[in-house]
Structures are given as C-alpha cells and as structure tokens.
N, C-alpha and C. Protein backbone atom coordinates (compact mmCIF):
# COMPACT_ATOMS: atom_id res chain seq x y z
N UNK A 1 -122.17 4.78 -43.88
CA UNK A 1 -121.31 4.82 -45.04
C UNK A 1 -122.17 4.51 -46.27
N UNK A 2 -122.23 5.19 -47.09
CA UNK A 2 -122.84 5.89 -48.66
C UNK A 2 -121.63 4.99 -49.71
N UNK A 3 -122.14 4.15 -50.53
CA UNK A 3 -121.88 3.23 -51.66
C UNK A 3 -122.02 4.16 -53.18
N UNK A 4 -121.40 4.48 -54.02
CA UNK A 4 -122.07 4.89 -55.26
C UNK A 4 -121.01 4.38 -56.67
N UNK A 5 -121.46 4.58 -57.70
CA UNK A 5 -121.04 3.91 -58.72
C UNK A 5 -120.58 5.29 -59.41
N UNK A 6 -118.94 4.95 -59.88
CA UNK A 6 -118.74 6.23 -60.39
C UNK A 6 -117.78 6.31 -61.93
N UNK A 7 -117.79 6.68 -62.82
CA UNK A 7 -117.26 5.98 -64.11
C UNK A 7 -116.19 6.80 -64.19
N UNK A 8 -114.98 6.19 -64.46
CA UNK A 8 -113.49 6.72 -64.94
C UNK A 8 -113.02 6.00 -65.87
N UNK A 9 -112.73 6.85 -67.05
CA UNK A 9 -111.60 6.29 -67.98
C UNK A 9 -112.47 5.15 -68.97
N UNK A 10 -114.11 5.50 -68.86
CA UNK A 10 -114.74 4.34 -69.28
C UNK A 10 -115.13 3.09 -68.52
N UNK A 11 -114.79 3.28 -67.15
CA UNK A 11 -114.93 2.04 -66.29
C UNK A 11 -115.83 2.26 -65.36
N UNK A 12 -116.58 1.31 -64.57
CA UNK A 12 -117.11 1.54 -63.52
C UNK A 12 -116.60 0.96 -62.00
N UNK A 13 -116.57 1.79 -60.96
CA UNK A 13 -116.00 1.60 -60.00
C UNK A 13 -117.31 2.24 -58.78
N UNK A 14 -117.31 0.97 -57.96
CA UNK A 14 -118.06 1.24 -56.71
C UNK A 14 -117.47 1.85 -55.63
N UNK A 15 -117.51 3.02 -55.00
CA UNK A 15 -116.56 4.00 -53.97
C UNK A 15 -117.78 3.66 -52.53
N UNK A 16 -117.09 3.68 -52.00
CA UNK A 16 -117.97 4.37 -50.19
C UNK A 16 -117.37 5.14 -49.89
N UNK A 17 -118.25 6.43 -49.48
CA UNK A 17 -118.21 7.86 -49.28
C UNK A 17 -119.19 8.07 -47.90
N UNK A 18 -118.73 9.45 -46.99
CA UNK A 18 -119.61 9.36 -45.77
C UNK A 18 -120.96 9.46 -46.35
N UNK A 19 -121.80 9.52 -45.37
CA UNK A 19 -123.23 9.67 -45.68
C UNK A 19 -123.50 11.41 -46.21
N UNK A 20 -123.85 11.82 -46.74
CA UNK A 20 -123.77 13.12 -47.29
C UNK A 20 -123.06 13.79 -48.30
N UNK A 21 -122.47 13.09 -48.49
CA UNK A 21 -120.60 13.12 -49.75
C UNK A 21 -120.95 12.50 -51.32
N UNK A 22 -121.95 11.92 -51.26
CA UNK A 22 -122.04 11.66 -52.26
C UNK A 22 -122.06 12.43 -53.74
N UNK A 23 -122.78 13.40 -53.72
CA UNK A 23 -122.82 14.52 -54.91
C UNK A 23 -121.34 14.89 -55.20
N UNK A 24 -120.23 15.06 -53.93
CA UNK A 24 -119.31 15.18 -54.19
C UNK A 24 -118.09 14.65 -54.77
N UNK A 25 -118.65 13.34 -54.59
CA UNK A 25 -117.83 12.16 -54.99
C UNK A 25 -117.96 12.09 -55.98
N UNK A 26 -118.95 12.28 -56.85
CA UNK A 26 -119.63 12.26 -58.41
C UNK A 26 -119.21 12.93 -58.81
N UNK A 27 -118.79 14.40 -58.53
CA UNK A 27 -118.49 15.69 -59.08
C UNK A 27 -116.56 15.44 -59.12
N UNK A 28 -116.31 15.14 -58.17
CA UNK A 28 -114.39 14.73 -58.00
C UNK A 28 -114.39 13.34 -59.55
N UNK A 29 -115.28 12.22 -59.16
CA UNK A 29 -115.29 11.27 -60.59
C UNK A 29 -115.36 12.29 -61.72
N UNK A 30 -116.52 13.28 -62.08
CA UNK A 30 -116.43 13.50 -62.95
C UNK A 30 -115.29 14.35 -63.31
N UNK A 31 -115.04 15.33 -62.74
CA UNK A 31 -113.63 16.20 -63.22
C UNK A 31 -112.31 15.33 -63.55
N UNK A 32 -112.30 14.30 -63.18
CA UNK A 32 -111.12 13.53 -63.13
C UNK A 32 -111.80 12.65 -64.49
N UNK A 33 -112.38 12.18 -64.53
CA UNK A 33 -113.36 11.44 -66.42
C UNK A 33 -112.76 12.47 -67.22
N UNK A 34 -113.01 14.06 -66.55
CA UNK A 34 -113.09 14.71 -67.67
C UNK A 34 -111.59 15.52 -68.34
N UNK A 35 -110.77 15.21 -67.23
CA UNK A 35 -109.28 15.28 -67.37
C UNK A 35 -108.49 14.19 -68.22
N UNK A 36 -109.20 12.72 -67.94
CA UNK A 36 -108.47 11.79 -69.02
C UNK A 36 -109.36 11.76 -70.22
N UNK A 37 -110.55 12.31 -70.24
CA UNK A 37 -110.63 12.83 -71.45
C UNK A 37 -110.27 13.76 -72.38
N UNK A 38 -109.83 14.86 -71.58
CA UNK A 38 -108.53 15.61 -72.22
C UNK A 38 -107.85 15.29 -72.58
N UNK A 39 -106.90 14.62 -71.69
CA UNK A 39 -105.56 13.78 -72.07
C UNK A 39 -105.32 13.03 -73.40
N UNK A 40 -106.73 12.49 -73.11
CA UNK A 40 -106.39 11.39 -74.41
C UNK A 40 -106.56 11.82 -75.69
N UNK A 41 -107.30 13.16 -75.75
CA UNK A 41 -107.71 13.75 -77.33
C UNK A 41 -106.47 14.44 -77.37
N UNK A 42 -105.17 14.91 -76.48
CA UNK A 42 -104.03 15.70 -76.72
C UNK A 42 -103.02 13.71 -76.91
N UNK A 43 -102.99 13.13 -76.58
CA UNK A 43 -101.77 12.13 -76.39
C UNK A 43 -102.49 11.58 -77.12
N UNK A 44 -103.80 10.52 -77.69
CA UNK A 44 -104.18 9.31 -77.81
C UNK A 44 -104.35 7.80 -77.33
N UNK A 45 -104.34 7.03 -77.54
CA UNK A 45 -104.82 5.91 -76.68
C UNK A 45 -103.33 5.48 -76.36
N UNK A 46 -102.94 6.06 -75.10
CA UNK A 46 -101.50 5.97 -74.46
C UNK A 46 -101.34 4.45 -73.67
N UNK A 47 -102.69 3.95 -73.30
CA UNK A 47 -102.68 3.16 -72.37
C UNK A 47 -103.91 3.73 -70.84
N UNK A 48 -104.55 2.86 -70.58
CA UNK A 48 -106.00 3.41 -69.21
C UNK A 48 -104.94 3.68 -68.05
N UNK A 49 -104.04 3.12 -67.82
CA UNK A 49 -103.65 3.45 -66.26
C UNK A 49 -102.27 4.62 -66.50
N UNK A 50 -101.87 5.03 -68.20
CA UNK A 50 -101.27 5.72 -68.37
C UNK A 50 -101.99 7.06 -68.09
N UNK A 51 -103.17 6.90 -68.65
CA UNK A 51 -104.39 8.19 -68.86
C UNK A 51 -104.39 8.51 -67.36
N UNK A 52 -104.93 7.54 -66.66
CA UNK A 52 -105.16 7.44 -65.48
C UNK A 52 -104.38 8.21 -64.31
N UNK A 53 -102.97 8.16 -64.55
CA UNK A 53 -101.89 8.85 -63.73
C UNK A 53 -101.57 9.60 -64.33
N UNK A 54 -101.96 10.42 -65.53
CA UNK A 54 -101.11 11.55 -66.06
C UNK A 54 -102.59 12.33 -65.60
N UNK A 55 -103.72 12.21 -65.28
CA UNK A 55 -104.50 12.52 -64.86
C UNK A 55 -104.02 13.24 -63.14
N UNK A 56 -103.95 12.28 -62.59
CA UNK A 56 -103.80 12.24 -61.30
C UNK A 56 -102.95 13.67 -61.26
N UNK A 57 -101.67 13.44 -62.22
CA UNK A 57 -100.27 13.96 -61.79
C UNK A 57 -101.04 15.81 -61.97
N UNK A 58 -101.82 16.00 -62.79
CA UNK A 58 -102.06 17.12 -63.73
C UNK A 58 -103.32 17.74 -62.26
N UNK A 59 -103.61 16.85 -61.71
CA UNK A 59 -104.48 17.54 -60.48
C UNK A 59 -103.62 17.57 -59.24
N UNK A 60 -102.55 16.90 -58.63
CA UNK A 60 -101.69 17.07 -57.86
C UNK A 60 -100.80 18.48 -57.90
N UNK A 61 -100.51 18.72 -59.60
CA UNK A 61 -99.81 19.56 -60.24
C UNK A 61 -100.89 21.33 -59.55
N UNK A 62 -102.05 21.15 -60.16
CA UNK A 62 -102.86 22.16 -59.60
C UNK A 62 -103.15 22.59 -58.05
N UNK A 63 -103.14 21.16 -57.86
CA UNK A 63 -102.91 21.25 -56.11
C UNK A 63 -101.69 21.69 -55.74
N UNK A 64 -100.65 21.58 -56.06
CA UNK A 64 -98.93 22.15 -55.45
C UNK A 64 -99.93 23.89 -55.78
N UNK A 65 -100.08 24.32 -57.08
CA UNK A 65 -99.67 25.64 -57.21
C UNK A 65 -101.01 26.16 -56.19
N UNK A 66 -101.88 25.88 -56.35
CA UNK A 66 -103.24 26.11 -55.05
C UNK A 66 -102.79 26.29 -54.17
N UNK A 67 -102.03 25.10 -53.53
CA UNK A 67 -101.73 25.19 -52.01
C UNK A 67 -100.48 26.52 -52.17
N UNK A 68 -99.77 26.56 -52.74
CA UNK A 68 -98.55 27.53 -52.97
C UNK A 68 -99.31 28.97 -52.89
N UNK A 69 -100.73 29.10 -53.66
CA UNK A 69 -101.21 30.64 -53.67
C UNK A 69 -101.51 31.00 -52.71
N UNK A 70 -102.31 29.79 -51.32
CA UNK A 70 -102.88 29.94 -50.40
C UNK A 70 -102.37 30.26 -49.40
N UNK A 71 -101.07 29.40 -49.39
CA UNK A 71 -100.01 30.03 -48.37
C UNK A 71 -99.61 31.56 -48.52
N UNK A 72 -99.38 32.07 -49.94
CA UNK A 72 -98.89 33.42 -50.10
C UNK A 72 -99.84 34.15 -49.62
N UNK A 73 -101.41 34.10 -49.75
CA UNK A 73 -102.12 34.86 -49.16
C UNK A 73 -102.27 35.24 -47.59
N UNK A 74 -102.38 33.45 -47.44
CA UNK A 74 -102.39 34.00 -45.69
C UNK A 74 -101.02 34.68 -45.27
N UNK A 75 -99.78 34.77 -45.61
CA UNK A 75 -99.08 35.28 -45.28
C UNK A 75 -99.32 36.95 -45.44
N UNK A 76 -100.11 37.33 -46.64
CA UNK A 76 -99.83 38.57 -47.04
C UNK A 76 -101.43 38.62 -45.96
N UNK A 77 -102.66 38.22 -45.85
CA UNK A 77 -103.72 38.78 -44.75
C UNK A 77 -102.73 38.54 -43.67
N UNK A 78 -102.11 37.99 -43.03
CA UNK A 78 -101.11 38.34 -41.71
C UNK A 78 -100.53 39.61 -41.84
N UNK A 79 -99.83 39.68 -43.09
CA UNK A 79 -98.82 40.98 -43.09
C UNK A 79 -99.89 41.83 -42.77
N UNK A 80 -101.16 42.07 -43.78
CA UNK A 80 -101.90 43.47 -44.08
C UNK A 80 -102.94 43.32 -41.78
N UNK A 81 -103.25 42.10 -41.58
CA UNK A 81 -103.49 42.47 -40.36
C UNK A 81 -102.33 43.24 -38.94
N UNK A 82 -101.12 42.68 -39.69
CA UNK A 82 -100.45 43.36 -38.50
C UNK A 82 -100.29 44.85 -39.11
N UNK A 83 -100.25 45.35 -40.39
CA UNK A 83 -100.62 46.68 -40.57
C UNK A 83 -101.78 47.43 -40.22
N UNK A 84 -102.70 46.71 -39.95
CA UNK A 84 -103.92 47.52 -39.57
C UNK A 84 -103.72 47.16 -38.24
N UNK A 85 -103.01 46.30 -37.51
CA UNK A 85 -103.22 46.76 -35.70
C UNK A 85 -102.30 47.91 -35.33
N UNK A 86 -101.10 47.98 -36.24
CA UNK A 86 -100.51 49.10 -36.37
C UNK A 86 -100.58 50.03 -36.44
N UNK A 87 -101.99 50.60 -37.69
CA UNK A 87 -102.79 51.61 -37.55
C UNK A 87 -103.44 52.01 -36.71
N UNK A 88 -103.97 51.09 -36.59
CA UNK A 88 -105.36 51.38 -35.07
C UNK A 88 -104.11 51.99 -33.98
N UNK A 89 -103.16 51.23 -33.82
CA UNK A 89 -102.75 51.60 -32.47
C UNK A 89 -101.63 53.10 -32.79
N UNK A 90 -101.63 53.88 -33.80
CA UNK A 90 -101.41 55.11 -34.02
C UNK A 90 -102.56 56.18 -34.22
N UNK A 91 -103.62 55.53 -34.44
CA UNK A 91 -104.74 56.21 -34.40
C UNK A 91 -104.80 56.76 -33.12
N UNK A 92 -104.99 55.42 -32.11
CA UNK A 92 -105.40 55.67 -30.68
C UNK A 92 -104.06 56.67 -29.85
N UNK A 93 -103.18 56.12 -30.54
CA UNK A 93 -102.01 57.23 -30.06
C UNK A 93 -102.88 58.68 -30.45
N UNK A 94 -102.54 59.41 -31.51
CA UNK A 94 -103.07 60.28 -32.40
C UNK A 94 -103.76 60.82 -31.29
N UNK A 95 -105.14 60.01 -31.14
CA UNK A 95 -106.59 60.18 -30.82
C UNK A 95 -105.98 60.95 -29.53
N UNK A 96 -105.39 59.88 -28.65
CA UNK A 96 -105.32 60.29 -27.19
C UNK A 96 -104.18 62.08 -27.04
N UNK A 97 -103.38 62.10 -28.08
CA UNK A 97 -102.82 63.68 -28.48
C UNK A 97 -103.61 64.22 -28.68
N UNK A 98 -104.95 64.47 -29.26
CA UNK A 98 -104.99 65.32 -29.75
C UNK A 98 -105.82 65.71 -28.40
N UNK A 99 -106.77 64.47 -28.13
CA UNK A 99 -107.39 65.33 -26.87
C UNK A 99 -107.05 65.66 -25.77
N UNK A 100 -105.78 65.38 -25.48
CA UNK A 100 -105.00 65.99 -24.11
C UNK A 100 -104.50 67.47 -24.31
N UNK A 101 -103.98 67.58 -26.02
CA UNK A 101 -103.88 69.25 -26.32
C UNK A 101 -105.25 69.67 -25.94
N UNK A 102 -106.15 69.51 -26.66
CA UNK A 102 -107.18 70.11 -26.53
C UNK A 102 -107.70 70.10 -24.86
N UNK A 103 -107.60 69.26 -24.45
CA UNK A 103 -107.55 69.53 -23.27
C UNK A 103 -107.44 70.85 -22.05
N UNK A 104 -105.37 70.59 -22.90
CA UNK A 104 -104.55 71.55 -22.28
C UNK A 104 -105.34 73.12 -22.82
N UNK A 105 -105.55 72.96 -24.24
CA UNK A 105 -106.01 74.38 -24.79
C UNK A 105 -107.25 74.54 -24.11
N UNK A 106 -107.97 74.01 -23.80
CA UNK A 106 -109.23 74.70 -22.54
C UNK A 106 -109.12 74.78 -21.65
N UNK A 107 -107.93 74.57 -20.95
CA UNK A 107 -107.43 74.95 -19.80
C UNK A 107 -107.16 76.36 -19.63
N UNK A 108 -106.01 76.28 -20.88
CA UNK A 108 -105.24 77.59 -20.92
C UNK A 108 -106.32 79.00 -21.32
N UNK A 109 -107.16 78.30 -21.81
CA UNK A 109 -108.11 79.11 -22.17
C UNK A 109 -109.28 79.74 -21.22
N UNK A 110 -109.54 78.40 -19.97
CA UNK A 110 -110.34 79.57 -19.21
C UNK A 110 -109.47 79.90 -18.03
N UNK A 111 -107.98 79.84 -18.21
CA UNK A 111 -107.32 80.42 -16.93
C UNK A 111 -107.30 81.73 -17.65
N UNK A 112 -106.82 81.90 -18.38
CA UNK A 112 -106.85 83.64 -19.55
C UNK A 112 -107.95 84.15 -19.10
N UNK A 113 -109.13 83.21 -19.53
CA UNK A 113 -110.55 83.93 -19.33
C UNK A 113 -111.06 84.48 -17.98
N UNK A 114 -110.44 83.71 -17.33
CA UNK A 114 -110.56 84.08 -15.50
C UNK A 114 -109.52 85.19 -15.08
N UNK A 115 -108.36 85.12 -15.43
CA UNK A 115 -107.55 86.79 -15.93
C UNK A 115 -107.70 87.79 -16.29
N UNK A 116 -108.66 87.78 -17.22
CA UNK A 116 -109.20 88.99 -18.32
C UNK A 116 -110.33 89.49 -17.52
N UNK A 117 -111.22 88.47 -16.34
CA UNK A 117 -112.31 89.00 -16.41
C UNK A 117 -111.60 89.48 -14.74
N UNK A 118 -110.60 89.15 -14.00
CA UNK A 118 -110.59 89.88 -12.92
C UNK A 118 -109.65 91.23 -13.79
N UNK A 119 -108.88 91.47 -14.64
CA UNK A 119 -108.12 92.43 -15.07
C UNK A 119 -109.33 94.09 -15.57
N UNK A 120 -110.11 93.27 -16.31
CA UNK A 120 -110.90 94.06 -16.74
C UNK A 120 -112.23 94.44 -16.22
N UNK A 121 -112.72 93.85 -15.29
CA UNK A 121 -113.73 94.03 -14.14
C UNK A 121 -113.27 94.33 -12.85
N UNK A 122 -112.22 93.64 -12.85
CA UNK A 122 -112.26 94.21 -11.51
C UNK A 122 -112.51 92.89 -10.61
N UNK A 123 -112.72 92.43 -11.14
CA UNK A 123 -113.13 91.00 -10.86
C UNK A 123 -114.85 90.86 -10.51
N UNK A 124 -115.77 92.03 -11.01
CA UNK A 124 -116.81 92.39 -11.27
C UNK A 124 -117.23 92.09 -12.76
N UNK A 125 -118.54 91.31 -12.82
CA UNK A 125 -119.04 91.14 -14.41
C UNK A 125 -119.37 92.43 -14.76
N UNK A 126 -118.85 92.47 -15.96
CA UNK A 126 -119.68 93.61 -16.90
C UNK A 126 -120.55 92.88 -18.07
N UNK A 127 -121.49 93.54 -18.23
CA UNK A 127 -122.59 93.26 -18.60
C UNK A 127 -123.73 93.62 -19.05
C-alpha cells in the first residue's frame, strides 16, 4: 500500500492507494481541485465543504449520464450482434441454395448431355 499527498480545495490530504495507483490518484485529486475551482469562480467563496460536495455532486452527475450512455450502447452492440448472427445465418442459408441449385443444374445438365450424345451418335462419339 502506496501513501501520497494530494491537494483539494487548497488543503492537503494524505490518501493510500494500491501500489501502482498512484499517478492515478493524483490525476482523480486533480480533476476534482479543478472542479471546485470552477465552482468557486461561478458561486464564490460558498463555504470548503460546500465547494467540496457541489463538486462531488457535479462528478456523480457525469457519472449517472456515463453510466446511462454505456448501458445504451451495450444494448444497441447486443442488438447490432444479434443482427449480424442473423445475417450470417441467411447468408449460410443463401450459400447452401444456391449450391444445391447449382448442383441440381449440373446434374440436369450432364443427364441432357448424356441424351444428346446417345440421340445424336448413336451413342457413338463424333468427332
């Protein structure tokens, strides 16, 4: 466990963070410094633990609509994946028609051809 010193609202506060987390922890302090520093140039000196939670509320606030977009997406990559297994599996339909006609049409085609050549030979090549 990783100790670091991190400044909010003008204050300093000692956090423990895992071992590796640290840069991150600095970077979450600072966006949040830099939110009640917003705050306070739109409201003024409201009060530190006022700054402090209208802070909070204004990143919770971003978090509802985040989590809200994220859900809509995975719902819509679900939708668009069950459309593409959908596809695939009309493709493979498709696929497997077309080559059973074709199939059938080279069938039909060298029974004709085996017709024509006893009709017209005699069942002798000409040549």
């Amino acid at each position: 466990m990783s100790h670091i010193n991190v400044t909010i609202n003008g204050r300093q506060y000692r956090m423990a963070c895992e071992e590796g987390q640290e840069v991150r922890l600095l970077k979450l302090a600072e966006s949040l410094e830099t939110r009640v520093t917003e705050l306070r140039g739109k409201f003024g000196e409201i009060g530190d633990a006022r700054l402090t939670v209208m802070a909070a509320l204004t990143v919770c606030d971003e978090l509802l609509d985040v989590t809200a977009r994220l859900h809509a997406m995975e719902q819509e990559l679900e939708s668009a994946r069950s459309l593409r297994a959908a596809a695939v599996d009309r493709a493979r339909t498709t696929q497997t028609a077309v080559a059973n006609a074709l199939n059938a049409a080279a069938d039909r085609i060298e029974k004709t051809t085996q017709v024509l050549n006893r009709t017209i030979g005699g069942g002798i090549a000409i040549g």
